[in-house]
Tab-separated table of C-alpha atoms in Angstrom:
chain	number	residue	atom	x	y	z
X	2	UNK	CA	-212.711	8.862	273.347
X	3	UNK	CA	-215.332	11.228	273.968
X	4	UNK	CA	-217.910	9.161	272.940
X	5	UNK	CA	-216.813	6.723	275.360
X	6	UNK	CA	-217.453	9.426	278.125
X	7	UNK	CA	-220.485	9.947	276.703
X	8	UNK	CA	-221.291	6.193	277.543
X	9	UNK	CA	-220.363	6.539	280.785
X	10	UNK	CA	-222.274	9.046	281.848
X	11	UNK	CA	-225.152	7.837	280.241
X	12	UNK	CA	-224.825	4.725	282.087
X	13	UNK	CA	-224.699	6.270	285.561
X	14	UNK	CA	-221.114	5.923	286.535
X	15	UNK	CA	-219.599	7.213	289.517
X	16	UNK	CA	-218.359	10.893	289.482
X	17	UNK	CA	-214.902	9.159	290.462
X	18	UNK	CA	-214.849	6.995	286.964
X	19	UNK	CA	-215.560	9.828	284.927
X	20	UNK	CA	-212.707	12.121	285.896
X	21	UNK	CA	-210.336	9.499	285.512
X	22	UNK	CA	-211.738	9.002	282.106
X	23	UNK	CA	-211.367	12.137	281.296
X	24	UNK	CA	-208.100	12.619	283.067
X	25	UNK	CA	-207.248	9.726	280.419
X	26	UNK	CA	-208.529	11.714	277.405
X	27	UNK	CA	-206.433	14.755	278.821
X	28	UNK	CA	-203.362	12.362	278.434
X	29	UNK	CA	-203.832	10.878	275.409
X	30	UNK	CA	-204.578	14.457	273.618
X	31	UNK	CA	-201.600	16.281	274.958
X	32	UNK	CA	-198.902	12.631	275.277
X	33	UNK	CA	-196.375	14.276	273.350
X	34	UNK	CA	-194.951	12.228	269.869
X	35	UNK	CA	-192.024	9.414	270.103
X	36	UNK	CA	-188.562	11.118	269.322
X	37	UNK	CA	-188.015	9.280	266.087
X	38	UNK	CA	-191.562	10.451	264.973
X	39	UNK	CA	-189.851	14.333	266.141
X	40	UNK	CA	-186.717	13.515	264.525
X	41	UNK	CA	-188.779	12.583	260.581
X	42	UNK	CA	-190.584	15.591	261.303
X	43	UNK	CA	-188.523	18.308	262.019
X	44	UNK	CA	-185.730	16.825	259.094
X	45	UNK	CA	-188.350	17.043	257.085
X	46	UNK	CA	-189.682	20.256	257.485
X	47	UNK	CA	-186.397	22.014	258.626
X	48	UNK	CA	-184.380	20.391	255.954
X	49	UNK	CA	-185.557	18.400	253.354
X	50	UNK	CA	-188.484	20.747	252.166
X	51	UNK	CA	-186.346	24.310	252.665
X	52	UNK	CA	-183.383	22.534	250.232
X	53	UNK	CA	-185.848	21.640	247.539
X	54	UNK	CA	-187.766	25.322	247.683
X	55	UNK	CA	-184.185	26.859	247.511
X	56	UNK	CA	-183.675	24.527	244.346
X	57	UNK	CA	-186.642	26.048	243.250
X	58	UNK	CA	-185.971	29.882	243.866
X	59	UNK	CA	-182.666	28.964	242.620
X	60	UNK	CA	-184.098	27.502	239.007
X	61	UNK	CA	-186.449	29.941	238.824
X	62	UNK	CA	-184.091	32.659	239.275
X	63	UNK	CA	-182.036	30.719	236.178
X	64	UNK	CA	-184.531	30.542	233.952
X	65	UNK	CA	-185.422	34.195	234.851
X	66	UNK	CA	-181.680	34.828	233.952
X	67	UNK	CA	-181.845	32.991	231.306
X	68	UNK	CA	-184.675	34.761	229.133
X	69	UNK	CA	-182.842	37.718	230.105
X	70	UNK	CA	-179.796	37.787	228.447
X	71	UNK	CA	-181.114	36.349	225.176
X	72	UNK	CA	-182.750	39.954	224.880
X	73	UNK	CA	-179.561	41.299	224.616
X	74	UNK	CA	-176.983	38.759	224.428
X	75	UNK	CA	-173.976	41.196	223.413
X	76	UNK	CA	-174.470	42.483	227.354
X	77	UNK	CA	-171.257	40.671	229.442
X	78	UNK	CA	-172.794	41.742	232.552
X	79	UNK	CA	-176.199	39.700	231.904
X	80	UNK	CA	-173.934	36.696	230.704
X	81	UNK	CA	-171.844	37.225	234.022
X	82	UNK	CA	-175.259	37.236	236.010
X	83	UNK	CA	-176.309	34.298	233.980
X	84	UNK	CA	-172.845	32.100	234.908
X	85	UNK	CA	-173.564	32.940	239.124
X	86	UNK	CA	-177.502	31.709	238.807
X	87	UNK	CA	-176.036	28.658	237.366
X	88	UNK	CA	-173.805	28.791	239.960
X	89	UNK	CA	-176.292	29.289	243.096
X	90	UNK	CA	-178.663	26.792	241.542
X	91	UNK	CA	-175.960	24.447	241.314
X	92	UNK	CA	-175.282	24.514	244.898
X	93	UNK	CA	-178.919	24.326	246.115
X	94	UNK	CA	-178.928	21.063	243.472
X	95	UNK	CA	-176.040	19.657	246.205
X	96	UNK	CA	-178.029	20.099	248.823
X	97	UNK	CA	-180.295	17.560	247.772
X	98	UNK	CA	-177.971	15.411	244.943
X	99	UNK	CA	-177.629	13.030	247.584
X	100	UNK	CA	-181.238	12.288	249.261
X	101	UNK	CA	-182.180	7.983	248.649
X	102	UNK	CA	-185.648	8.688	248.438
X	103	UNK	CA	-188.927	10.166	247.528
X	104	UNK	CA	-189.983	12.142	244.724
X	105	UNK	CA	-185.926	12.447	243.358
X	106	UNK	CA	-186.058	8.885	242.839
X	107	UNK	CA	-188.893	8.918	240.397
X	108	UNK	CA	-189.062	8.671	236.601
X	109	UNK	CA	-185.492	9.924	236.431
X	110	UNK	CA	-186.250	13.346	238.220
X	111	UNK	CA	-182.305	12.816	239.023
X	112	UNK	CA	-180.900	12.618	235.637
X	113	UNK	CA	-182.929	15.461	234.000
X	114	UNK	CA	-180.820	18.001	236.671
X	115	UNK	CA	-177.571	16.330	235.937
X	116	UNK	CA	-176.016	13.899	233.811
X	117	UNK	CA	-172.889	12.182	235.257
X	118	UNK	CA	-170.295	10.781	234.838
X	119	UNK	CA	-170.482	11.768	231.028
X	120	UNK	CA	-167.964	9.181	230.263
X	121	UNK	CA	-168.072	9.609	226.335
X	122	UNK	CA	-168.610	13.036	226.054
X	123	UNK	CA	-172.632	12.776	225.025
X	124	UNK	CA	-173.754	16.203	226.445
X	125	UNK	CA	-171.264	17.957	223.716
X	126	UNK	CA	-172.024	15.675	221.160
X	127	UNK	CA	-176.174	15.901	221.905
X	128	UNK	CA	-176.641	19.364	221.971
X	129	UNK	CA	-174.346	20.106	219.146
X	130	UNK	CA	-176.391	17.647	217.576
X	131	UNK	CA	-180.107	19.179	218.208
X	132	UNK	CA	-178.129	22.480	217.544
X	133	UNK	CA	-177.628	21.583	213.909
X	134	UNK	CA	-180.563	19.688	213.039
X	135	UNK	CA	-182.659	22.556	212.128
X	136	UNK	CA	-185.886	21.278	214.336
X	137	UNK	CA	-187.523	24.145	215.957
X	138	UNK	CA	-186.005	23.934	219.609
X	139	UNK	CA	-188.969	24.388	222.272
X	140	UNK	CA	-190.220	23.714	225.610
X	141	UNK	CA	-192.069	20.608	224.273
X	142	UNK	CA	-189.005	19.309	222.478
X	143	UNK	CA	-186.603	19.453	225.404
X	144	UNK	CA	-189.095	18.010	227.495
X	145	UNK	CA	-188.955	14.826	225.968
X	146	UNK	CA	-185.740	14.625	224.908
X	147	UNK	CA	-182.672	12.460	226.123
X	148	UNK	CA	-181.972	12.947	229.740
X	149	UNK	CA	-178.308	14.345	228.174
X	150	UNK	CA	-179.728	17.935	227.220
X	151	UNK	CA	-181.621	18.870	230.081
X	152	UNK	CA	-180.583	20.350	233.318
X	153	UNK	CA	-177.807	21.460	234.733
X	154	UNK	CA	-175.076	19.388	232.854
X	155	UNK	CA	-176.034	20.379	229.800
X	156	UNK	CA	-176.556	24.476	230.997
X	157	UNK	CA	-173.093	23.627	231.719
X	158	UNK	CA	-172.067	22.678	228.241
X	159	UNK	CA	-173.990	25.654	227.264
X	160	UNK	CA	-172.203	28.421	229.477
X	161	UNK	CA	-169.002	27.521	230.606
X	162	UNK	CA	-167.309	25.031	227.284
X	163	UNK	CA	-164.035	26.748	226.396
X	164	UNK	CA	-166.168	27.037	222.999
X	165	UNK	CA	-169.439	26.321	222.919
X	166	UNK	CA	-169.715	28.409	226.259
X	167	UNK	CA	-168.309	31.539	224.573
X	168	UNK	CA	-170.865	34.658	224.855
X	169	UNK	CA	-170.303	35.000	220.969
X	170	UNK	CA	-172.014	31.912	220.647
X	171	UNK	CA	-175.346	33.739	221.395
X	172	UNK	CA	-174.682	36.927	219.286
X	173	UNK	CA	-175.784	37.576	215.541
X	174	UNK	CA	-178.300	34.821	213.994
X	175	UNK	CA	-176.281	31.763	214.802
X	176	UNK	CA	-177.029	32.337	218.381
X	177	UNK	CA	-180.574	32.497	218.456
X	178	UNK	CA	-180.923	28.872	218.211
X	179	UNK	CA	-178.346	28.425	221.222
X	180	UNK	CA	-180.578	31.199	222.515
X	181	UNK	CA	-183.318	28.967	221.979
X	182	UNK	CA	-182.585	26.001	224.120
X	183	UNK	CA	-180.798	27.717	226.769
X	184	UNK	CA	-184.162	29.262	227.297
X	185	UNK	CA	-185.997	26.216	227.013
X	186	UNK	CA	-183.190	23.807	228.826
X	187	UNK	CA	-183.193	26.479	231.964
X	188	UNK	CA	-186.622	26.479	231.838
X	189	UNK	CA	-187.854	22.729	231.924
X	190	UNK	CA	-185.208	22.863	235.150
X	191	UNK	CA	-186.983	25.212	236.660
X	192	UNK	CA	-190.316	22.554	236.284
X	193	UNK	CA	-188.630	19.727	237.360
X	194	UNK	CA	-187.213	21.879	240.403
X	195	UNK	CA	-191.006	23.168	241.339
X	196	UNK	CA	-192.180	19.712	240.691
X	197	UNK	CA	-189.718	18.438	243.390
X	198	UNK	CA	-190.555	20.753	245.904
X	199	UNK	CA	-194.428	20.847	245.625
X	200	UNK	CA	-194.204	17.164	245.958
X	201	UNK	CA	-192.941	17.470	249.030
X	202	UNK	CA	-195.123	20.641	250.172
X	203	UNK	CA	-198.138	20.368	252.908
X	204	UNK	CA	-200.013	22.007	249.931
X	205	UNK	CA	-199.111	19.763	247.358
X	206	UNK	CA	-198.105	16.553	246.985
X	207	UNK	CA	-197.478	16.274	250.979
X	208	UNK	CA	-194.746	13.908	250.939
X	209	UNK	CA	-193.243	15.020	254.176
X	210	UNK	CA	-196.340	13.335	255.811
X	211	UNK	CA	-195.382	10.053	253.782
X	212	UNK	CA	-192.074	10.558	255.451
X	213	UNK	CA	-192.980	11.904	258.645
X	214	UNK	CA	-196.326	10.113	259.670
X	215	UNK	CA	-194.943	6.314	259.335
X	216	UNK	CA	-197.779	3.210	259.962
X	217	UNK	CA	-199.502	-0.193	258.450
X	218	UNK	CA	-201.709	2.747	256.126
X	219	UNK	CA	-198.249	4.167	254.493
X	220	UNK	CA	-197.354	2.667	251.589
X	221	UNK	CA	-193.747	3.642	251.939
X	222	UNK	CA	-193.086	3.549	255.259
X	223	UNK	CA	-194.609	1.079	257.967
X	224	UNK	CA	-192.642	2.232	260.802
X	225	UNK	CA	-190.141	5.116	261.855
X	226	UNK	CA	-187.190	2.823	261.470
X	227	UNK	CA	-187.509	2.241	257.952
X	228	UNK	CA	-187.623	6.177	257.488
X	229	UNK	CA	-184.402	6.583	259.758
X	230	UNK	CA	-183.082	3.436	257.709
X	231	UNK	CA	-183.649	5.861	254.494
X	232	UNK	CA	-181.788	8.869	256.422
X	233	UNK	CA	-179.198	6.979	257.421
X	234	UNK	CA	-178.957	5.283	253.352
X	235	UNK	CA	-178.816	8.873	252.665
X	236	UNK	CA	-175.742	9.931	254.768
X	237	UNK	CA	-173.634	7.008	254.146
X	238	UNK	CA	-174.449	7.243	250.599
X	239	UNK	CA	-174.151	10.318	250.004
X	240	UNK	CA	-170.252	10.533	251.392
X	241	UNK	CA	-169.470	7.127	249.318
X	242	UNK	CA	-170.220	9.650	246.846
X	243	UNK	CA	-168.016	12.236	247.140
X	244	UNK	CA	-165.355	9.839	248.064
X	245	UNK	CA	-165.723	7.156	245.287
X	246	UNK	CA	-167.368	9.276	242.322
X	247	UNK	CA	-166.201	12.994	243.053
X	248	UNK	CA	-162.927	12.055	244.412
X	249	UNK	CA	-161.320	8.797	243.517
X	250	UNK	CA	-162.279	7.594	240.399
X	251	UNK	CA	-161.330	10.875	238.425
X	252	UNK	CA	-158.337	11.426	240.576
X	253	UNK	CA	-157.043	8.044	240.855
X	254	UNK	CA	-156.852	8.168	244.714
X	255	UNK	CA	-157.262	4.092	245.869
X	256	UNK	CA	-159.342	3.238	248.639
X	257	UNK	CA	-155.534	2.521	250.492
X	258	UNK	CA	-154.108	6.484	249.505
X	259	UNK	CA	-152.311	6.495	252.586
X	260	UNK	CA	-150.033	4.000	251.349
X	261	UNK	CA	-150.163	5.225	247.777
X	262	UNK	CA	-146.518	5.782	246.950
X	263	UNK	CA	-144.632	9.524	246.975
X	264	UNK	CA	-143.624	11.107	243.696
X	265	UNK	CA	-145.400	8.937	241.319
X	266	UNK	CA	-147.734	10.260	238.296
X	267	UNK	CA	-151.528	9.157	239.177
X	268	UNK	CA	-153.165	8.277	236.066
X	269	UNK	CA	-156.085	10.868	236.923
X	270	UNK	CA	-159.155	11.178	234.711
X	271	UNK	CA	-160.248	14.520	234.941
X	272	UNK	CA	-162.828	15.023	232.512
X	273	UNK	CA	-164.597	12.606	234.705
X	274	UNK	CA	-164.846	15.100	237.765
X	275	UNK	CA	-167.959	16.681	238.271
X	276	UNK	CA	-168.844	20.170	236.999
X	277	UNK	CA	-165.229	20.383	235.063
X	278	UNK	CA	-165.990	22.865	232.910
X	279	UNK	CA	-166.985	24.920	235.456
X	280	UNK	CA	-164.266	24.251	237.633
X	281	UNK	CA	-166.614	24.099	240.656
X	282	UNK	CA	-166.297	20.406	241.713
X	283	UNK	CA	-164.605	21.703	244.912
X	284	UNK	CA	-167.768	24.244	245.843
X	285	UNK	CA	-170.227	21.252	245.022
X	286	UNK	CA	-168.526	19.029	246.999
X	287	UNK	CA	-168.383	21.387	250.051
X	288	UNK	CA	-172.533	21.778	249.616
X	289	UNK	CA	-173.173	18.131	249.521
X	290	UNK	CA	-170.752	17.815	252.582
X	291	UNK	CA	-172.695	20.822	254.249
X	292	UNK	CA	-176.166	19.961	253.284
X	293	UNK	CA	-175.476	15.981	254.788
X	294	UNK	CA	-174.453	17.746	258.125
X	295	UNK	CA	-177.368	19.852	257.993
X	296	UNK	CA	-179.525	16.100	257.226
X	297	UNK	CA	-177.822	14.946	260.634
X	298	UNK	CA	-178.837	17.971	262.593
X	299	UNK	CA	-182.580	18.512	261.296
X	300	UNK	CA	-181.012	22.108	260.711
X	301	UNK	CA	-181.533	23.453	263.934
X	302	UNK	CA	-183.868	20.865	264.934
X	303	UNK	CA	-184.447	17.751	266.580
X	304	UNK	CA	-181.986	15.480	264.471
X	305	UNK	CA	-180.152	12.636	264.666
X	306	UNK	CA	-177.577	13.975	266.560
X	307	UNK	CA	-180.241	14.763	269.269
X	308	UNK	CA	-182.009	11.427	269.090
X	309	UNK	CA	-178.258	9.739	269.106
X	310	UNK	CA	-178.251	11.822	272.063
X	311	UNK	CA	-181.239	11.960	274.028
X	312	UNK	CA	-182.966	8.309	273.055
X	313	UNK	CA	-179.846	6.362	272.552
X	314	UNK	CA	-177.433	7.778	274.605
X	315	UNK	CA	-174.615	7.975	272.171
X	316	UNK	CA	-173.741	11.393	273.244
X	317	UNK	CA	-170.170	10.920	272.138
X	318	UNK	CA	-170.842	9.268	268.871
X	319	UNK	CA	-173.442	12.443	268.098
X	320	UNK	CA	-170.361	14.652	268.862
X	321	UNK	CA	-167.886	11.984	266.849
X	322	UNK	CA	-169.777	12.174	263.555
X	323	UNK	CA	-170.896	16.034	263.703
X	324	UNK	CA	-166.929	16.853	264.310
X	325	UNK	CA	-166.221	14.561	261.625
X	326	UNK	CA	-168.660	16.882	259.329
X	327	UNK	CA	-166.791	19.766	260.439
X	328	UNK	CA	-163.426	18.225	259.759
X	329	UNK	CA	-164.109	17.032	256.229
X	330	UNK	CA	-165.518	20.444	255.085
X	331	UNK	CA	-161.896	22.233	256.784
X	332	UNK	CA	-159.835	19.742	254.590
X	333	UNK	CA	-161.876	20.032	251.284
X	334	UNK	CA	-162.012	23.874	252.020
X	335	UNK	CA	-157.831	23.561	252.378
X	336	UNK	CA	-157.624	22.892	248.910
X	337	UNK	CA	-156.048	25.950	246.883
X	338	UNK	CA	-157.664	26.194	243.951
X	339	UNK	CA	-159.952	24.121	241.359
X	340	UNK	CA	-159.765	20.048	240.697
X	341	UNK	CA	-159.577	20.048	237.639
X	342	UNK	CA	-156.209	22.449	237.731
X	343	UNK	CA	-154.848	21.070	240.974
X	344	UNK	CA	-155.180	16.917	240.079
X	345	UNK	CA	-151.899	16.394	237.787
X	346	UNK	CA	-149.929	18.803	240.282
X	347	UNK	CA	-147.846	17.042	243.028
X	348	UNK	CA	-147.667	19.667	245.172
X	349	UNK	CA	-151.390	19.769	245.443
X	350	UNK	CA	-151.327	15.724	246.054
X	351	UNK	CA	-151.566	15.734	249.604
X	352	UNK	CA	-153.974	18.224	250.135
X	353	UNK	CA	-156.416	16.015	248.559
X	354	UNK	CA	-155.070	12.989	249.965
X	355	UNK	CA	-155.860	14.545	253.645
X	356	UNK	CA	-159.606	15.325	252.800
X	357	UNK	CA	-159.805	11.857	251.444
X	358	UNK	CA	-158.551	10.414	254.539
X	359	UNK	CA	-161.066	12.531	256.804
X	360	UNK	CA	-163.984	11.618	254.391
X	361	UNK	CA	-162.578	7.856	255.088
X	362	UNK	CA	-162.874	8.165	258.796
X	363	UNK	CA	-166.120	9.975	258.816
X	364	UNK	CA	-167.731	7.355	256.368
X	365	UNK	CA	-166.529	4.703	258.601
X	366	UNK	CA	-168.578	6.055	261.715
X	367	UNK	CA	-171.430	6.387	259.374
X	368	UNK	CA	-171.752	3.240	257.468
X	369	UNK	CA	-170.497	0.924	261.362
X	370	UNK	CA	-171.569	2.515	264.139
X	371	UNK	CA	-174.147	4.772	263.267
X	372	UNK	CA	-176.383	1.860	262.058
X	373	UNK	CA	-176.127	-0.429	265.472
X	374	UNK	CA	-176.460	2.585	267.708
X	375	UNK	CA	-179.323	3.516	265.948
X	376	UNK	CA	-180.786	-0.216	265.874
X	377	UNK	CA	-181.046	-0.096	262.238
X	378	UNK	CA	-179.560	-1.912	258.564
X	379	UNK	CA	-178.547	0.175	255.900
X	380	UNK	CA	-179.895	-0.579	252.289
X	381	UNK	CA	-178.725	-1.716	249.002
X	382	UNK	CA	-178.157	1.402	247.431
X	383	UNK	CA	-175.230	1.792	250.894
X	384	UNK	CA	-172.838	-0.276	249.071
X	385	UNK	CA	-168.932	1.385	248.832
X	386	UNK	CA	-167.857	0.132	245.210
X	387	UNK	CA	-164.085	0.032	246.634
């Protein structure tokens, strides 16, 4: 543009052409960006990158936990601060379990932080395994090992197994090999964590501007739809989730519970819940739930909720799905005490049932009306499995 003033003046125009020109360049500099170019943005930056450099703190803070009780693993208070780093990283892994895209989705970053559903008990059976073989247990060796020793699941295994997770596990010379790879498990989490979130930095891997600054020269996004079509993937997908996997399937609730019949015995599974030997599937669940709200909202951004608001005047369907939010993470907070001990216990039944039911009705807004108001399709990976 301002070589096209240049022109102009060169070529003698009138005084009255050249401040419109220029009262065009003005314009063009200062035209402010498209909402849904606002909306990638400020998710991105406001929620997307914050969650993954939590995750990182978070890992880092594990690992850093990590080396320091193997210094002196007869200390219960460095075993108790080594069981809540788990814990906070665990949570900051919620926030971002659910996200359909981006670096998470390549070469497995996923299963290296958590293996599940561990249908046939592999993480116990692994580890134990490498425990025994007499290898020399390193960074180098986890690293490329089986997805089913790294990360959280198997930290899990490591810290909270009625047995296995015993601090007298780590005490005398048997435990410096469990010693050993709880070191080196905590601490290739705490790479893949940094990986994550430098991918996504301004100063590293910059994949907020792959997400954010959509065109015919991304080669991942060629428009601000498809992006929005990969939020929205990531909202409805990420309460199928906790409905179908987290809910469900290990507690026999069918996709009909309000008509499932009072008094009978449901044939739960709950070694299939997540985080069961923890006992903190409930607290995960209430991240995910929080951190999908927060997706909605750009944190205290411009979100979706504003753009439902503002560009597609779904006011009330903005207000319909964040009170949904709200309502889901009441009910799941309603339950009185952990999964794993509440599922067989009929007096707990309904409890559940009732955060089922909201997670129903919010899903439904999600995966129907969300994607016509917004004037886009949801992906494969949106299927609901019922």
């Amino acid at each position: 543009m301002i070589s096209a003033v240049m022109n102009l003046i060169r070529r003698g125009h009138t005084s009255r052409t050249l401040i419109l020109a220029c009262s065009f360049a003005a314009v063009t500099a200062c035209s402010p960006p498209p909402p849904s170019a606002k909306l990638l943005k400020e998710t991105g930056e406001l929620s997307f990158i914050s969650n993954y450099q939590d995750f990182s703190v978070s890992s880092q803070q594990l690992a850093d936990a990590s080396a320091d009780f193997c210094q002196t693993p007869d200390q219960a208070a460095k075993f108790d601060t080594l069981h809540t780093k788990w814990k906070q990283a665990t949570i900051d892994w919620a926030a971002i379990q659910n996200i359909q895209f981006g670096p998470l989705m390549v070469d497995n970053q996923a299963w290296k932080i958590q293996f599940w559903p561990d249908k046939k008990n592999l993480i116990a059976r692994k580890v134990e395994t490498l425990l025994k073989d007499g290898k020399p247990i390193t960074l180098q060796r986890v690293d490329e090992a089986s997805v089913v020793v790294q990360g959280l699941s198997s930290l899990e295994y490591q810290l909270f197994d009625s047995k296995a997770g015993s601090q007298q596990r780590y005490t005398g010379e048997a435990g410096v090999r469990r010693c050993e790879l709880l070191t080196a498990v905590s601490t290739h989490l705490q790479n893949v964590a940094e990986g994550l979130y430098n991918s996504w930095r301004k100063d590293g891997g910059n994949y907020l501007a792959t997400f954010s600054e959509t065109g015919e020269n991304n080669p991942e996004f060629s428009d601000d739809n498809l992006a929005i079509g990969y939020l929205l993937d990531t909202l409805v997908s990420g309460i199928e989730l906790i409905k179908r996997d987290k809910l469900e399937r290990p507690l026999a609730i069918s996709s009909s519970a309000n008509n499932e019949a009072q008094g009978s015995a449901p044939q739960t599974q709950v070694y299939q819940l997540e985080w069961w030997r923890s006992q903190y599937s409930k607290e995960a669940i209430i991240a995910n739930l929080s951190a999908l709200e927060d997706i909605f909202n750009a944190n205290t951004g411009y979100g979706l909720d504003d753009y439902l608001r503002e560009d597609k005047q779904q006011a009330a369907l903005s207000d319909k799905i964040n009170e949904g939010f709200k309502r889901c993470i009441v009910a799941a907070s309603a339950i009185d005490g952990s999964l794993f001990d509440i599922a067989n216990k009929p007096e707990h039944r309904q409890v559940i049932l009732d955060f089922h039911r909201e997670l129903s009705q919010l899903l439904a807004l999600l995966r129907n009306d969300l994607p016509t108001a917004l004037g886009v399709s949801l992906g494969f990976n949106s299927k609901d499995g019922d």
